[in-house]
Amino acid sequence: MSTETMTRAEAAPATLPVGHYGYDAVDRAFLRERIEQFRDQVNRRISGELTEEEFKPLRLMNGLYLQLHAYMLRVAVPYGTLDSRQVRALARIAREFDKGYGHFTTRQNIQFNWIRLEDTVAALEVLAEADMHAIQTSGNCIRNVTSDEFAGAAKDELLDPRVHAEILRQWSTLHPEFTFLPRKFKFAISGSPHDRVVARFHDVGLIARPGPHGRPVFEVFVGGGLGRTPIVGVSLRDDLPEEDLIAYVEAVLRVYNEFGRRDNIYKARIKILVQALGADEFRRRVEEEFVAMDRARYRLEPAIVEAIKARFGTPDFAPESNAADVLAQDRSRDAAFDAWVRTNTHEHKVPGYISVVVSLKPAGGIPGDATAEQLDLLADLAEEFSFGELRVTHLQNVVLGHVRQDQLHTVWQRLSQAGLGTANVNFITDIVACPGLDYCALANARSIPIAQKLSSRFADLELQREVGEMRINISGCINACGHHHAAHLGILGVDKRGEEAFQITLGGSGEKDASIGQILGPAMSEDDTVNAVARLIDFYLVRRENGERFLDTYRRVGTAAFKDVVYAPA
Amino acid sequence: MPLLENGRLVEDTWHYAIEGEPLGNGDVIVPPERLSEGLGRTAGRLGVALPNGEPASSLKAALPKLSLVVVTFPIFRDGRAFSQARALREHLHFTGQIRAAGHVLPDQYEFLIRCGVNTVEVAENADLSVWTRNLKQFDVAMQPSPVLDEKPTGFALRRLLNRAG
């Protein structure tokens, strides 16, 4: 059967997944072909036809890393949206190929840390059965496009960015020109004026808003990033029309592919090129390429966008008229539930509905880890209460996007029974941490144990509520996968004469007021760092004025006073 | 070195200019610094080996008189040659042969062709079946090639890869 007849045969699918693109036979055939290609590559590696140096980039582009103790498989979750069937497939991989759990990442993906090379093709086949893959979750190519965890649900959203995220996903998949870039390349896209995707810290960050004739326009940020050299991205275009989206990002990537440095892995990201050329010269080169292109060839016609959009399932909202009243009664009857609702929910655009953030940060736990049983429960809850849809957040939690307010108490009870009811979202124990030296070959220090110690130290929910909104991020090395620079309080693991040690950074933010955290002083041991954080929090509680967050007090009071708290002799 | 076109071995009528020796009369590939010498010949076709860091536009003036441009991969991970080939076709409308040389993997074959490359120099001991297999690995691409007029298939940006061989 040709691919064309398959397309027609599947032209009108019975049901489409809510919140993400529904595969058709062509997409499925493509995944099968990709798996066959990878099987062939593994065989050629085993036969010695491919050297390890040659095999490495090929396996990385299928999401397969070699870590300290085992292979790690990073599964793509395009724009962070999954359906129940996919979540169950992830649970199956955790059970059959890993040690019974998976780890959600800051790129809205999930990774499995204990995969055997000989199982990877089988694992990819399990993923493919659920329309999932690990394509371009690593390597010097265009990575998974991340998006807003409240997309399609948030009251403040102007448009759902996931349709354009899917267009970027398809366009970038095995792109012939951009699969061997100087370094990795990350897109994020938001459709809300409240930037929840950290757009200014991405290689390309897109903020979509409604434009003329009912079509969106995009603000384009380029050259942001964390890592060794944290830089806030520059705005290249404020009003890019939808029809030019593909042409313009192609132009950006062409300039990067041609001029980006390849002599030094640490200077190879686009942010270094943008800084070296200056924003104006970089913009000029992009514009020069952009005007030279045959734009008709790259035009993103509204019909194309609508065809992709038509393969997204949409929730059939049917709010109960008394949903808000039921929720209010449940809250007044149950204080613990009320506390959870205050921290772990987000306002929904449809009255009677609410979005739920499920914390994967239990007291003393490993940030972002979920067991196979928890994954199965999340799949069940998504199916029963949220149109079968589950989202991954860049802060390593998960979201049930569309829960009826009158069913929220039931959802909370079910979550709590599985250890998923922690009421700490955006609090001090809602910690982001990279895998660190427990898994990662690049790390200088372990991120997980210090995250667990901090989580235990501040486990008291009364204290957490008193401290209020507080972001702690932990990276095990200067590659900054834990995004410590973008945290109100960042912790960076370093190697201090063969010992693990930790630096504290203060004042970072990944939101609209984006800023890069500054190093407070010399690195300390794990326990000293935990104690230093406690002293910083005490100091903030004394010095804060009218409802300030930790970040606000730090910005007002300044570094010196905070530094004294940690380093001045008592 | 064996030369592949559309997944098949083809005869290579071209030779690289040898440093310090005259270019002779046949089909010769010169480095950019011997371009004027090559253009001054009266017999034989002329090709240029474009260095990896050079923009394709550096050949703009000479291009109408060139029959072949070589793009080079110092290592397969260095993807600049994809952009060079694409720019030669897309912006400079070069219709002659674009040849990929250097360290190229069969896994990159389709990308090369979709960026406008038509011949590839492969290693003497290369298993050609791997190259052929890679050419037929996929039936569709998820985005239009910047240079080939591939047929749309289904909807959205997909293109049908209709491979010979």
XYZ file of C-alpha atoms in Angstrom:
735
model
C 0.000 0.000 0.000
C 1.442 3.369 -0.926
C 1.713 6.089 1.677
C -0.899 8.104 -0.171
C -3.593 5.476 0.018
C -2.792 4.977 3.681
C -3.328 8.680 4.252
C -6.744 8.564 2.652
C -7.685 5.446 4.564
C -7.019 7.270 7.795
C -8.375 10.619 6.727
C -11.181 10.543 9.277
C -9.948 8.910 12.468
C -12.517 7.892 15.009
C -10.986 9.730 17.928
C -8.053 12.059 18.183
C -5.932 12.505 21.300
C -6.768 15.660 23.211
C -3.953 18.203 23.337
C -1.549 16.681 20.882
C -1.321 15.737 17.241
C -2.872 12.399 16.320
C -0.648 10.190 14.209
C -1.880 8.752 10.942
C -0.549 5.761 8.984
C 2.171 7.875 7.364
C 3.527 8.986 10.743
C 3.473 5.401 11.981
C 5.223 4.084 8.891
C 7.847 6.800 9.342
C 8.518 5.686 12.931
C 8.840 2.063 11.856
C 11.332 3.059 9.185
C 13.272 5.045 11.757
C 13.435 2.044 14.094
C 14.673 -0.162 11.234
C 17.366 2.397 10.506
C 18.432 2.342 14.151
C 18.395 -1.466 14.264
C 20.709 -1.397 11.260
C 22.994 1.116 12.978
C 23.207 -1.020 16.135
C 24.090 -4.048 14.003
C 26.735 -2.106 12.124
C 28.217 -0.959 15.436
C 28.297 -4.539 16.718
C 29.932 -5.748 13.490
C 32.535 -2.999 13.794
C 31.514 -1.340 10.543
C 30.679 1.784 12.529
C 33.268 3.066 14.972
C 32.076 4.190 18.405
C 32.862 7.745 17.318
C 30.576 7.336 14.317
C 27.857 5.475 16.207
C 27.675 7.969 19.059
C 25.940 10.851 17.235
C 23.605 8.366 15.546
C 22.492 6.796 18.821
C 22.253 10.211 20.479
C 19.798 11.281 17.788
C 17.711 8.321 18.909
C 17.856 9.509 22.494
C 20.408 6.982 23.694
C 23.147 8.246 26.017
C 25.907 6.297 27.665
C 25.858 7.368 31.313
C 28.038 6.389 34.264
C 26.510 2.988 34.922
C 24.227 2.211 31.988
C 22.607 3.558 28.873
C 19.931 6.198 29.336
C 17.012 6.464 26.945
C 15.407 9.888 26.715
C 11.914 9.732 25.274
C 10.508 12.750 23.463
C 7.325 14.288 24.806
C 6.544 16.846 22.116
C 5.430 20.113 23.745
C 5.118 18.179 26.986
C 1.747 16.617 26.151
C 0.945 12.911 26.548
C -2.187 10.819 26.384
C -3.143 8.014 28.769
C -2.146 5.297 26.340
C 1.304 6.852 26.036
C 1.710 7.224 29.804
C 0.926 3.501 30.145
C 3.569 2.720 27.531
C 6.061 4.711 29.614
C 5.041 2.706 32.691
C 5.631 -0.468 30.705
C 9.127 0.675 29.729
C 9.858 1.537 33.356
C 8.801 -1.979 34.357
C 10.263 -4.046 31.564
C 13.438 -2.194 30.695
C 14.290 -0.044 33.736
C 14.169 -0.447 37.507
C 10.515 0.450 37.790
C 10.636 4.211 37.441
C 11.191 7.073 35.021
C 12.494 10.562 35.466
C 10.782 13.663 34.044
C 13.201 16.275 32.751
C 13.319 20.055 32.509
C 12.793 19.706 28.754
C 9.371 18.118 29.384
C 10.771 14.734 28.347
C 11.077 11.543 30.355
C 14.239 9.527 30.666
C 15.004 5.992 31.753
C 18.358 5.572 33.416
C 18.908 1.824 33.400
C 18.475 0.699 29.789
C 20.550 -2.048 28.186
C 21.816 -1.393 24.660
C 20.371 -4.681 23.445
C 16.901 -3.654 24.707
C 16.773 -0.265 23.048
C 15.203 -1.362 19.786
C 12.504 -3.252 21.732
C 11.908 -0.177 23.890
C 11.602 1.994 20.788
C 9.051 -0.489 19.435
C 6.969 -0.192 22.613
C 7.103 3.578 22.221
C 6.155 3.413 18.547
C 3.067 1.357 19.363
C 1.898 4.398 21.324
C 3.024 6.912 18.663
C 6.105 7.930 20.588
C 9.810 8.015 19.864
C 13.160 9.264 21.090
C 14.119 11.103 17.914
C 16.360 14.125 18.410
C 16.173 14.098 22.194
C 19.942 14.384 22.073
C 22.671 15.209 19.585
C 23.625 18.407 17.797
C 20.272 18.830 16.144
C 16.932 20.498 16.747
C 15.640 19.057 20.017
C 12.168 18.516 21.381
C 10.105 21.715 21.173
C 8.847 22.684 24.607
C 5.686 24.571 25.391
C 3.436 25.904 28.119
C 2.215 23.268 30.584
C -1.130 25.104 30.773
C -1.513 25.387 26.979
C -5.104 25.223 25.844
C -6.305 25.588 29.412
C -4.900 28.746 30.992
C -7.196 31.712 31.401
C -4.408 34.137 30.486
C -3.558 32.341 27.241
C -4.042 34.157 23.925
C -3.683 31.080 21.735
C -2.737 27.426 22.118
C 0.926 27.232 21.000
C 0.964 23.445 20.593
C -0.229 23.450 16.980
C 2.795 25.510 15.964
C 5.007 23.430 18.253
C 3.838 20.368 16.302
C 4.561 22.109 13.004
C 8.073 22.845 14.258
C 8.401 19.240 15.421
C 7.465 17.857 12.032
C 9.554 20.382 10.118
C 12.635 19.696 12.260
C 12.333 15.885 12.231
C 15.326 14.534 10.274
C 15.756 17.939 8.658
C 18.266 17.411 5.847
C 20.256 20.592 6.495
C 20.114 20.937 10.270
C 20.868 17.511 11.705
C 24.630 18.102 12.135
C 24.671 21.564 13.703
C 27.578 22.986 15.710
C 25.663 22.095 18.883
C 22.184 21.247 20.172
C 19.340 23.604 19.362
C 16.286 24.147 21.528
C 12.972 25.803 20.735
C 10.332 26.864 23.226
C 6.962 28.338 22.324
C 4.285 30.044 24.398
C 0.929 31.559 23.567
C 0.547 33.470 26.781
C 1.838 36.903 27.779
C 2.883 35.199 31.008
C 6.006 33.373 29.827
C 5.881 29.895 31.339
C 8.350 28.386 28.856
C 11.449 30.440 29.733
C 11.490 31.700 26.125
C 14.370 34.083 26.782
C 16.636 31.213 27.851
C 16.297 29.190 24.641
C 18.192 29.068 21.353
C 14.921 30.239 19.832
C 12.014 31.313 22.021
C 8.701 32.128 20.366
C 5.855 34.037 21.976
C 2.696 33.772 19.875
C -0.192 36.198 19.981
C -3.209 36.824 17.740
C -2.427 38.977 14.703
C -4.286 40.364 11.696
C -6.855 38.285 9.776
C -7.155 35.780 12.600
C -3.606 34.447 12.109
C -0.965 34.535 14.836
C 2.215 36.587 14.906
C 5.350 35.703 16.839
C 7.918 37.522 18.882
C 11.208 35.752 18.195
C 13.943 35.583 20.823
C 17.288 34.158 19.782
C 20.485 33.250 21.555
C 19.350 32.729 25.108
C 20.618 29.867 27.180
C 21.932 28.652 30.487
C 24.823 26.223 30.593
C 28.336 27.515 31.179
C 27.554 30.910 29.735
C 24.088 32.012 30.827
C 22.689 34.654 28.486
C 19.244 36.203 28.132
C 18.093 35.944 24.505
C 17.658 38.981 22.260
C 14.426 39.828 20.503
C 15.024 39.516 16.745
C 11.487 40.102 15.538
C 8.416 41.329 17.338
C 5.832 40.641 14.685
C 6.802 37.648 12.559
C 3.735 36.599 10.540
C 2.689 32.964 10.759
C 3.228 32.388 7.042
C 6.924 33.248 7.452
C 7.543 31.149 10.565
C 9.316 28.287 8.778
C 11.268 30.580 6.442
C 12.481 32.725 9.308
C 13.605 29.911 11.578
C 15.327 28.292 8.580
C 17.185 31.561 8.039
C 18.235 31.661 11.705
C 19.478 28.076 11.536
C 21.330 28.633 8.264
C 23.261 31.533 9.763
C 24.005 29.420 12.809
C 25.029 26.349 10.788
C 27.367 28.406 8.629
C 28.943 30.694 11.204
C 28.551 28.929 14.560
C 31.834 27.840 16.097
C 32.821 24.208 15.738
C 36.298 24.366 17.241
C 35.207 24.428 20.880
C 32.188 22.526 22.199
C 31.747 25.116 24.938
C 31.577 28.005 22.462
C 29.373 26.307 19.896
C 25.844 27.276 20.972
C 24.043 29.972 18.998
C 24.165 32.301 22.010
C 27.941 32.586 21.605
C 27.536 33.466 17.913
C 24.884 36.081 18.682
C 27.135 37.629 21.334
C 30.214 37.512 19.093
C 28.473 39.154 16.138
C 26.263 41.408 18.220
C 22.488 41.312 18.012
C 22.350 43.828 15.139
C 24.846 42.028 12.919
C 23.256 38.654 13.673
C 19.839 40.081 12.792
C 21.253 41.589 9.599
C 22.640 38.224 8.475
C 19.358 36.486 9.220
C 17.433 39.153 7.309
C 19.865 38.900 4.399
C 19.221 35.157 4.173
C 15.507 35.608 4.755
C 15.020 38.085 1.874
C 17.146 35.928 -0.453
C 14.950 32.864 0.123
C 12.140 31.917 -2.209
C 9.587 32.559 0.475
C 6.718 31.013 -1.476
C 8.532 27.712 -1.114
C 8.550 27.955 2.670
C 5.215 29.706 3.166
C 3.267 28.245 6.040
C -0.189 28.480 4.518
C -3.179 28.763 6.856
C -4.476 25.564 5.221
C -1.382 23.669 6.421
C -1.786 24.980 9.942
C -5.476 24.116 9.936
C -4.764 20.591 8.639
C -2.377 19.964 11.543
C -4.776 21.569 13.978
C -7.541 19.279 12.716
C -5.529 16.309 13.988
C -5.561 17.647 17.541
C -8.406 16.371 19.656
C -10.238 19.109 21.535
C -11.841 18.620 24.923
C -15.600 18.540 24.902
C -16.147 20.736 27.949
C -19.368 20.067 29.813
C -19.103 21.863 33.143
C -21.583 21.105 35.862
C -23.444 24.277 36.703
C -22.725 23.839 40.424
C -19.061 22.770 40.019
C -17.647 25.900 41.657
C -20.037 25.541 44.595
C -19.095 21.904 45.101
C -15.415 22.827 45.089
C -15.994 25.639 47.584
C -17.823 23.245 49.912
C -15.110 20.594 49.596
C -12.481 23.179 50.433
C -14.307 24.502 53.462
C -14.741 20.953 54.793
C -11.173 19.781 54.252
C -8.268 22.047 55.216
C -5.568 19.818 53.728
C -7.410 19.737 50.416
C -7.866 23.496 50.575
C -4.122 23.999 51.069
C -3.387 21.764 48.092
C -5.894 23.602 45.890
C -4.242 26.916 46.778
C -0.774 25.761 45.670
C -1.345 23.031 43.100
C -4.016 24.398 40.795
C -4.167 26.949 38.021
C -7.106 28.955 36.753
C -8.859 27.456 33.720
C -10.363 29.390 30.851
C -13.644 27.472 31.109
C -15.729 28.149 34.249
C -16.244 24.982 36.257
C -12.828 23.568 35.236
C -9.405 23.867 36.816
C -5.853 22.724 35.957
C -3.985 20.583 38.479
C -0.245 20.470 39.006
C 0.703 17.074 40.412
C 3.854 17.507 42.440
C 6.597 14.962 41.785
C 8.492 16.457 44.734
C 7.396 14.572 47.860
C 9.211 15.411 51.096
C 12.679 13.913 50.867
C 12.009 12.509 47.397
C 13.890 12.646 44.115
C 12.607 15.550 41.994
C 10.820 14.394 38.843
C 10.853 10.662 39.530
C 7.693 8.641 38.999
C 7.260 4.928 39.535
C 5.533 2.659 37.019
C 2.574 2.418 39.425
C 2.362 6.194 39.713
C 2.528 6.514 35.929
C -0.337 4.042 35.596
C -2.364 5.981 38.150
C -1.680 9.242 36.319
C -2.830 7.578 33.100
C -6.034 6.444 34.827
C -6.706 9.873 36.332
C -6.039 11.591 33.010
C -8.478 9.218 31.345
C -11.194 9.561 33.966
C -10.898 13.248 34.749
C -8.945 15.157 32.111
C -9.922 13.964 28.612
C -7.064 11.456 28.588
C -4.410 14.170 28.588
C -1.345 14.638 30.808
C 1.326 17.312 30.539
C 4.919 17.426 31.751
C 6.192 20.721 33.141
C 9.679 22.161 32.705
C 9.828 22.167 36.506
C 9.590 18.348 36.578
C 5.977 18.039 37.675
C 2.963 16.862 35.699
C -0.343 18.563 34.959
C -3.907 17.368 34.543
C -5.077 20.210 32.341
C -8.847 20.042 32.421
C -10.376 18.764 35.649
C -13.986 19.496 36.581
C -14.015 21.496 39.816
C -16.658 19.237 41.346
C -14.364 16.235 40.765
C -11.224 17.857 42.141
C -11.580 16.439 45.641
C -11.771 12.897 44.250
C -8.695 13.511 42.113
C -6.793 14.833 45.115
C -7.738 11.823 47.237
C -6.590 9.401 44.554
C -3.311 11.289 44.125
C -2.704 11.457 47.872
C -3.169 7.713 48.254
C -0.328 7.212 45.758
C 2.015 9.726 47.386
C 1.295 12.314 44.714
C -0.678 14.797 46.803
C 2.136 17.021 48.070
C 0.933 20.628 48.312
C 4.195 22.358 47.468
C 4.094 23.670 43.895
C 6.269 26.785 43.551
C 7.359 26.387 47.167
C 10.877 25.858 48.456
C 10.664 22.057 48.165
C 9.446 22.185 44.550
C 13.088 21.685 43.629
C 14.434 21.187 40.107
C 17.513 18.954 39.925
C 19.518 17.360 37.155
C 20.421 13.641 37.501
C 23.880 14.618 38.772
C 26.758 12.323 39.599
C 24.429 9.492 40.572
C 23.914 8.939 36.839
C 25.664 11.487 34.673
C 29.181 11.085 33.312
C 29.649 14.870 33.074
C 28.680 15.753 36.640
C 31.065 16.995 39.326
C 28.694 16.414 42.204
C 25.536 14.566 43.101
C 22.408 16.720 42.764
C 19.862 14.289 44.121
C 21.069 13.823 47.740
C 21.278 17.575 48.413
C 17.827 18.023 46.840
C 16.519 15.333 49.168
C 18.177 16.940 52.212
C 16.714 20.350 51.384
C 13.336 18.767 50.746
C 13.442 17.065 54.149
C 14.768 20.161 55.917
C 11.876 22.298 54.692
C 9.243 19.561 54.633
C 6.996 21.358 57.129
C 4.156 22.761 55.024
C 3.449 25.608 57.453
C 7.034 26.775 57.034
C 6.819 26.415 53.264
C 3.672 28.515 53.141
C 5.374 31.114 55.339
C 8.359 31.289 52.979
C 6.043 31.509 49.995
C 7.039 31.405 46.340
C 10.592 30.193 46.092
C 12.488 28.478 43.297
C 15.501 26.275 44.062
C 17.280 24.620 41.133
C 20.282 22.314 41.408
C 22.856 21.451 38.734
C 25.597 18.883 39.232
C 28.037 20.717 36.943
C 28.414 23.920 34.972
C 26.509 22.501 32.023
C 23.565 23.631 34.132
C 20.953 21.043 33.174
C 19.246 21.892 36.477
C 18.961 25.526 35.318
C 20.452 26.828 38.558
C 21.117 30.252 36.994
C 17.385 30.738 36.444
C 16.474 30.017 40.065
C 15.843 32.442 42.899
C 18.341 30.273 44.729
C 20.547 28.107 42.555
C 22.933 25.388 43.680
C 25.843 24.353 41.499
C 27.870 21.240 42.186
C 31.620 21.656 41.722
C 34.701 19.575 42.253
C 36.780 21.123 45.028
C 40.101 19.299 45.190
C 38.444 15.946 44.586
C 35.533 16.578 46.942
C 31.972 17.350 45.981
C 31.115 20.933 46.891
C 28.326 23.391 46.151
C 28.120 27.035 45.154
C 25.024 29.096 45.819
C 23.700 31.566 43.246
C 21.018 34.123 44.087
C 18.686 36.319 42.083
C 17.936 34.290 38.969
C 14.584 34.173 37.253
C 13.332 32.375 34.158
C 10.170 34.383 33.836
C 9.289 37.711 32.289
C 11.725 39.430 34.659
C 14.437 37.042 33.394
C 17.761 37.420 35.167
C 20.827 35.316 35.798
C 21.651 34.280 39.340
C 24.968 35.526 40.712
C 27.448 33.403 42.656
C 27.335 34.271 46.324
C 30.744 32.994 47.374
C 33.042 29.995 47.719
C 31.689 26.461 47.458
C 30.761 24.536 50.603
C 30.127 20.955 51.597
C 26.684 19.460 51.137
C 25.658 19.882 54.766
C 27.096 23.400 55.022
C 25.167 24.327 51.894
C 21.906 23.041 53.342
C 22.575 25.028 56.524
C 23.464 28.113 54.488
C 20.158 27.878 52.618
C 18.349 27.690 55.950
C 20.157 30.825 57.181
C 19.350 32.667 53.943
C 15.688 31.807 54.361
C 15.696 32.974 57.999
C 17.320 36.241 56.937
C 14.750 36.756 54.194
C 11.870 36.129 56.589
C 13.220 38.841 58.879
C 13.957 41.364 56.149
C 11.040 40.956 53.753
C 8.496 43.742 53.374
C 4.811 43.511 52.482
C 4.500 40.144 50.830
C 7.811 40.183 48.966
C 9.075 36.942 47.489
C 12.606 35.816 48.389
C 13.702 37.086 44.967
C 12.175 40.531 45.546
C 13.842 40.933 48.931
C 17.168 39.833 47.478
C 16.876 42.348 44.649
C 15.926 45.152 47.041
C 18.407 44.424 49.825
C 21.325 43.459 47.582
C 23.967 40.772 47.507
C 26.244 41.982 50.300
C 23.791 41.449 53.139
C 22.887 37.970 51.896
C 26.548 37.117 51.477
C 27.265 38.079 55.084
C 24.561 35.709 56.241
C 26.479 32.800 54.730
C 30.119 33.818 54.988
C 30.573 36.464 57.719
C 32.010 35.085 60.970
C 29.308 34.861 63.581
C 37.753 6.585 -5.008
C 34.376 4.952 -5.810
C 31.733 7.460 -6.805
C 28.050 6.981 -6.025
C 25.127 8.497 -7.857
C 21.533 7.538 -6.995
C 22.876 4.651 -4.940
C 24.856 3.182 -7.838
C 28.529 3.194 -8.689
C 29.275 5.476 -11.614
C 32.419 6.113 -13.563
C 34.367 9.121 -12.316
C 35.708 11.154 -15.242
C 37.078 13.834 -12.919
C 40.492 14.101 -11.345
C 41.836 16.446 -8.699
C 44.535 18.916 -9.705
C 47.922 17.912 -8.327
C 49.829 20.613 -6.546
C 52.725 21.946 -8.597
C 51.623 20.178 -11.779
C 49.820 21.625 -14.822
C 46.056 21.063 -14.989
C 46.072 19.258 -18.326
C 43.063 18.893 -20.593
C 40.646 16.528 -18.853
C 37.826 17.188 -16.354
C 39.723 18.704 -13.459
C 38.819 19.786 -9.919
C 40.867 22.720 -8.670
C 41.179 24.510 -5.337
C 39.791 28.083 -5.375
C 43.285 29.568 -5.704
C 43.733 27.855 -9.092
C 40.343 28.919 -10.379
C 41.651 31.507 -12.862
C 44.207 29.018 -14.140
C 41.394 26.537 -14.696
C 39.166 29.088 -16.371
C 42.006 29.927 -18.745
C 42.047 26.422 -20.211
C 40.506 25.723 -23.588
C 39.705 22.025 -23.212
C 38.043 19.915 -20.508
C 35.421 20.732 -17.887
C 36.227 22.566 -14.682
C 35.225 21.851 -11.103
C 36.117 23.552 -7.805
C 36.613 22.044 -4.363
C 34.896 24.537 -2.069
C 36.698 24.679 1.281
C 34.502 23.868 4.243
C 34.501 27.321 5.789
C 33.946 29.259 2.550
C 30.518 30.622 1.706
C 29.043 29.230 -1.515
C 28.669 32.826 -2.706
C 32.466 33.046 -3.071
C 32.004 31.030 -6.286
C 29.264 33.268 -7.646
C 31.271 34.884 -10.484
C 32.831 31.630 -11.687
C 29.818 29.406 -11.268
C 28.367 29.726 -14.808
C 31.636 28.278 -16.100
C 31.817 25.434 -13.575
C 30.472 21.941 -14.169
C 31.117 20.615 -10.688
C 31.532 21.815 -7.108
C 32.904 19.584 -4.366
C 31.669 20.175 -0.818
C 33.814 18.599 1.848
C 33.143 17.021 5.229
C 36.307 17.232 7.358
C 34.325 15.004 9.724
C 30.788 13.713 9.320
C 29.593 15.751 12.333
C 30.479 19.026 10.634
C 27.277 19.859 8.774
C 28.348 23.068 7.028
C 28.578 21.313 3.660
C 24.824 20.679 3.749
C 24.254 24.434 3.834
C 26.882 25.045 1.146
C 25.204 22.586 -1.208
C 21.778 23.981 -0.474
C 22.969 27.566 -1.083
C 24.620 26.588 -4.377
C 21.308 25.234 -5.644
C 18.895 27.602 -3.971
C 20.572 30.976 -4.134
C 23.099 30.544 -6.932
C 20.922 28.285 -9.120
C 23.834 25.992 -9.847
C 22.690 23.100 -12.033
C 25.981 21.209 -12.374
C 27.194 18.307 -10.276
C 27.598 18.801 -6.528
C 29.811 16.159 -5.068
C 30.271 15.338 -1.373
C 33.765 14.317 -0.320
C 35.528 13.630 2.943
C 34.148 11.769 5.946
C 30.497 11.044 5.101
C 28.316 8.292 6.547
C 25.742 6.318 4.555
C 23.255 7.438 7.212
C 23.627 10.961 5.794
C 22.992 10.006 2.191
C 19.379 11.109 2.021
C 20.177 14.425 3.720
C 22.900 15.072 1.145
C 20.603 14.424 -1.776
C 17.839 16.565 -0.288
C 20.313 19.449 0.070
C 21.243 19.224 -3.607
C 24.250 16.880 -3.614
C 24.169 14.357 -6.470
C 27.389 12.381 -6.180
C 29.307 11.083 -3.178
C 32.885 9.875 -2.946
C 32.888 6.793 -0.737
C 35.739 4.871 0.830
C 37.428 2.132 -1.245
C 36.195 -0.628 1.054
C 32.686 0.809 1.599
C 29.774 -1.644 1.727
C 27.628 -0.167 -1.009
C 24.549 -2.098 0.083
C 24.459 0.050 3.237
C 24.377 3.182 1.094
C 21.623 1.789 -1.090
C 19.642 0.708 1.960
C 19.907 4.170 3.481
C 18.648 5.736 0.309
C 15.482 3.673 0.514
C 15.063 3.818 4.287
C 12.213 6.311 4.312
C 9.196 6.729 2.044
C 8.378 10.216 3.287
C 10.152 13.243 4.625
C 8.525 15.476 7.203
C 9.487 18.732 5.510
C 10.089 20.015 1.994
C 13.610 19.814 0.663
C 14.966 23.319 0.186
C 16.080 22.436 -3.345
C 14.193 19.445 -4.762
C 10.659 19.579 -6.059
C 9.327 16.569 -4.207
C 5.671 15.731 -4.383
C 3.557 16.611 -1.347
C 1.965 13.583 0.248
C -0.952 13.468 2.614
C -1.067 16.879 4.194
C 1.055 19.453 5.957
C 4.721 19.678 5.027
C 5.337 16.037 4.132
C 7.023 15.111 0.905
C 7.126 11.811 -0.914
C 10.625 10.451 -1.357
C 10.568 8.652 -4.642
C 13.903 6.945 -4.870
C 15.340 5.295 -7.896
C 17.706 2.366 -7.550
